PDB file of C-alpha atoms in Angstrom:
ATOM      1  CA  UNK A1328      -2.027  31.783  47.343  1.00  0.00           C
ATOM      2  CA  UNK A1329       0.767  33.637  45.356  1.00  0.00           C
ATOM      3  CA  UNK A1330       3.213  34.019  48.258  1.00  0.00           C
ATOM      4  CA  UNK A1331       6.301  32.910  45.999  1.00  0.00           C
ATOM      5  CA  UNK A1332       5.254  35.114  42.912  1.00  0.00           C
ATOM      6  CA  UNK A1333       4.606  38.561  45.527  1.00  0.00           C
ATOM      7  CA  UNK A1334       7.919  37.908  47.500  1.00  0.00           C
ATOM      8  CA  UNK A1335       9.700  37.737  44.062  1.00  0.00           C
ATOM      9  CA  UNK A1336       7.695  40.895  43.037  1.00  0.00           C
ATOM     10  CA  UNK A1337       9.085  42.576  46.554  1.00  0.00           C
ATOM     11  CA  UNK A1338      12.342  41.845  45.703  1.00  0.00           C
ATOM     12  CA  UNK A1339      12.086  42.650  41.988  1.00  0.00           C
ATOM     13  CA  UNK A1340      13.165  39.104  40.756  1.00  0.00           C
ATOM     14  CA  UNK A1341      11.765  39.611  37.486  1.00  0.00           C
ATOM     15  CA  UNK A1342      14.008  37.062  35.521  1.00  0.00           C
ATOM     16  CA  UNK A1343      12.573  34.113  38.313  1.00  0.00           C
ATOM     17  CA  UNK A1344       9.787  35.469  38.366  1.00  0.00           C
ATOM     18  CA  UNK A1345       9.205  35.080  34.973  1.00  0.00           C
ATOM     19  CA  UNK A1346      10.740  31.534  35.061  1.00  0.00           C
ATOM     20  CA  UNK A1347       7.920  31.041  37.281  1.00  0.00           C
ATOM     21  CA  UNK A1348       4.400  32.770  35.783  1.00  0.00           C
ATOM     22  CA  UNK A1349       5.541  30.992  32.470  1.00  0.00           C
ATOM     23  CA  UNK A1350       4.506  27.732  34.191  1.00  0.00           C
ATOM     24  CA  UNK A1351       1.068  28.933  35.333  1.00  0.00           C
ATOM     25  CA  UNK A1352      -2.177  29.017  33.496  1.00  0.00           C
ATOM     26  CA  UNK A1353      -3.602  32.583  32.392  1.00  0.00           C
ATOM     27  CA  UNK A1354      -6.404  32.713  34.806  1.00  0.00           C
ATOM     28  CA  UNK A1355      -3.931  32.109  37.630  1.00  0.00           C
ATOM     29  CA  UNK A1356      -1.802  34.971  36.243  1.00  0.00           C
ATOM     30  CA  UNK A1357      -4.971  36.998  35.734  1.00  0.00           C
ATOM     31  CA  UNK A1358      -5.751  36.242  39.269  1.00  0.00           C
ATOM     32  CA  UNK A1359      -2.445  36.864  40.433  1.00  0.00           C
ATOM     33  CA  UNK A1360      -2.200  40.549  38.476  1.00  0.00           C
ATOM     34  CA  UNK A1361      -5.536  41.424  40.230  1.00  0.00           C
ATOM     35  CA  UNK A1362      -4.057  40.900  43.892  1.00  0.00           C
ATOM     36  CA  UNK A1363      -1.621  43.884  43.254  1.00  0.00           C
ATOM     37  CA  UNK A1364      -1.113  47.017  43.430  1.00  0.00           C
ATOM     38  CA  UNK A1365      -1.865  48.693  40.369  1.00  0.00           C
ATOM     39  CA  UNK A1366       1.358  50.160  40.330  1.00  0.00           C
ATOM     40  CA  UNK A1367       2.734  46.897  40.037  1.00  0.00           C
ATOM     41  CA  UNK A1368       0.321  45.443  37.632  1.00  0.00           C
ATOM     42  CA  UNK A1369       1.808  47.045  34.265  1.00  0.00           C
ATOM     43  CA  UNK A1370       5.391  45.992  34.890  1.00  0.00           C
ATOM     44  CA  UNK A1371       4.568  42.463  35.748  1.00  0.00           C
ATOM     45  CA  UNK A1372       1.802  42.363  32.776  1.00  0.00           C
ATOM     46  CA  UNK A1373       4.162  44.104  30.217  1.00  0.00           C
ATOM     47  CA  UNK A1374       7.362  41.376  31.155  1.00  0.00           C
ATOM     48  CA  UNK A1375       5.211  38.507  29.765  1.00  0.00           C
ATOM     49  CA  UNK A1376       5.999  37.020  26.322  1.00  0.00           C
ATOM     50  CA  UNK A1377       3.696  38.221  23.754  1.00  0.00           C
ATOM     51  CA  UNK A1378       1.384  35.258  23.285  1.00  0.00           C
ATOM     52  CA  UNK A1379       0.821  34.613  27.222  1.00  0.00           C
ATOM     53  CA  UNK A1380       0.104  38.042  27.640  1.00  0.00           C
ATOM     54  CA  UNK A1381      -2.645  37.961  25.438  1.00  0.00           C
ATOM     55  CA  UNK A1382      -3.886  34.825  27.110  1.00  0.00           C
ATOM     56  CA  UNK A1383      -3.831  36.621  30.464  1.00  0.00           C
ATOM     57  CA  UNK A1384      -5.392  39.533  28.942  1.00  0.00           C
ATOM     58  CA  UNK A1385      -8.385  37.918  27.986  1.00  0.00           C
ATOM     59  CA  UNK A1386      -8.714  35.729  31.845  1.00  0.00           C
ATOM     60  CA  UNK A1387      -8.820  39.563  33.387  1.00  0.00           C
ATOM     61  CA  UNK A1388     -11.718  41.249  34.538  1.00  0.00           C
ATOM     62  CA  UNK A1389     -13.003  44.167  32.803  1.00  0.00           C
ATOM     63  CA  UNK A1390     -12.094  46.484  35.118  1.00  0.00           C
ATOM     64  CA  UNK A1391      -8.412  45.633  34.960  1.00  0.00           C
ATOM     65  CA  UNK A1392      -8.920  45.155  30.900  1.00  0.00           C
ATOM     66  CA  UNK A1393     -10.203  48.764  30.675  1.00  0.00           C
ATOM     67  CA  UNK A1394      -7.240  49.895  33.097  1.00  0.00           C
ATOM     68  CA  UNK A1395      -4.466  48.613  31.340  1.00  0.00           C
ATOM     69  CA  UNK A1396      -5.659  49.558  27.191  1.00  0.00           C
ATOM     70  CA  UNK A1397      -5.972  53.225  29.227  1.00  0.00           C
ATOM     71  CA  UNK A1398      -2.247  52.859  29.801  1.00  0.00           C
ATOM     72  CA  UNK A1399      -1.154  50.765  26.963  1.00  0.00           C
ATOM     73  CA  UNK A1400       0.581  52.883  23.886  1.00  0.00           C
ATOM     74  CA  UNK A1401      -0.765  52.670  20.991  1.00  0.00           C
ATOM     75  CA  UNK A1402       1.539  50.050  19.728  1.00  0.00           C
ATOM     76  CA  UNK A1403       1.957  48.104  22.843  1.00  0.00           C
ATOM     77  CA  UNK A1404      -2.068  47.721  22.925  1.00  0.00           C
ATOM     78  CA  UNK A1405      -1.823  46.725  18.713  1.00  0.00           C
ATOM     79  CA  UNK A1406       0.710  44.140  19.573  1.00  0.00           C
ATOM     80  CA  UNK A1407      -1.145  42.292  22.279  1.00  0.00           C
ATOM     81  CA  UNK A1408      -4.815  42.445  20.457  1.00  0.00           C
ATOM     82  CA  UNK A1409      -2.680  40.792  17.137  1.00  0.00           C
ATOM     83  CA  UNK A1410      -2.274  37.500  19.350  1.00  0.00           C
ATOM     84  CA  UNK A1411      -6.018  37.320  20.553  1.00  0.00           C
ATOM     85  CA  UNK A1412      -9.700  37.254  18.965  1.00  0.00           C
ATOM     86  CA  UNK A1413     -10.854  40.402  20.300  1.00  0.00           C
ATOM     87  CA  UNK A1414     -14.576  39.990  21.893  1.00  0.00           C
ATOM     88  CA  UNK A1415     -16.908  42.801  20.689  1.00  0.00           C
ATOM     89  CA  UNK A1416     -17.237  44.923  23.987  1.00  0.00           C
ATOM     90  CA  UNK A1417     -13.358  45.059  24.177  1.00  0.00           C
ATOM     91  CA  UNK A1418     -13.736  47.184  20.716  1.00  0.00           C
ATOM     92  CA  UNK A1419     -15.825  49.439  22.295  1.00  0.00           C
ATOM     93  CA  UNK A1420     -13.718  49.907  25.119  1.00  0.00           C
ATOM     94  CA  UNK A1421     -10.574  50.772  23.005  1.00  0.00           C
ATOM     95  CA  UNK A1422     -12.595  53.307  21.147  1.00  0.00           C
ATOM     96  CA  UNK A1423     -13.198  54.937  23.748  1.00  0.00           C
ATOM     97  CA  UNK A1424      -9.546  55.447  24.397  1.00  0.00           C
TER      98      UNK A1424
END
């Protein structure tokens, strides 16, 4: 389904890539993050502007939620939750960080 997006992951495209994702919906990006690698996931997630990241963030599944505020910094994690009504168990999750 995301043959264009992984080749231009392979080939570490990031400027077309980016071109690209911007055109997509969340959940598609969502759905797109989840088919990676999860060494692969944090790049892609952290080239996204701001306010679509924190779209996308919220169109992931927990799992992938929980795995990325585990990595996030501090800051980087403060940044995204400022663009997004946080649900309640996503509160509990970063306490537990």
């Amino acid at each position: 389904m995301f043959e264009k997006e992984l080749e231009l992951i392979e080939k570490k495209d990031y400027t077309q890539l980016l071109s690209v994702i911007r055109d997509m919906n969340p959940v598609d990006i969502a759905n797109l993050l989840s088919e990676l690698p999860e060494n692969k996931q944090l790049p892609v997630f952290r080239m996204l502007p701001k306010d679509i990241a924190a779209e996308v963030f919220v169109e992931m599944e927990t799992e992938m939620q929980e795995l990325l505020i585990r990595i996030f910094t501090d800051a980087e994690l403060h940044s995204y939750l400022e663009e997004l009504y946080v649900p309640h168990e996503l509160v509990g999750m970063m306490a537990r960080k």
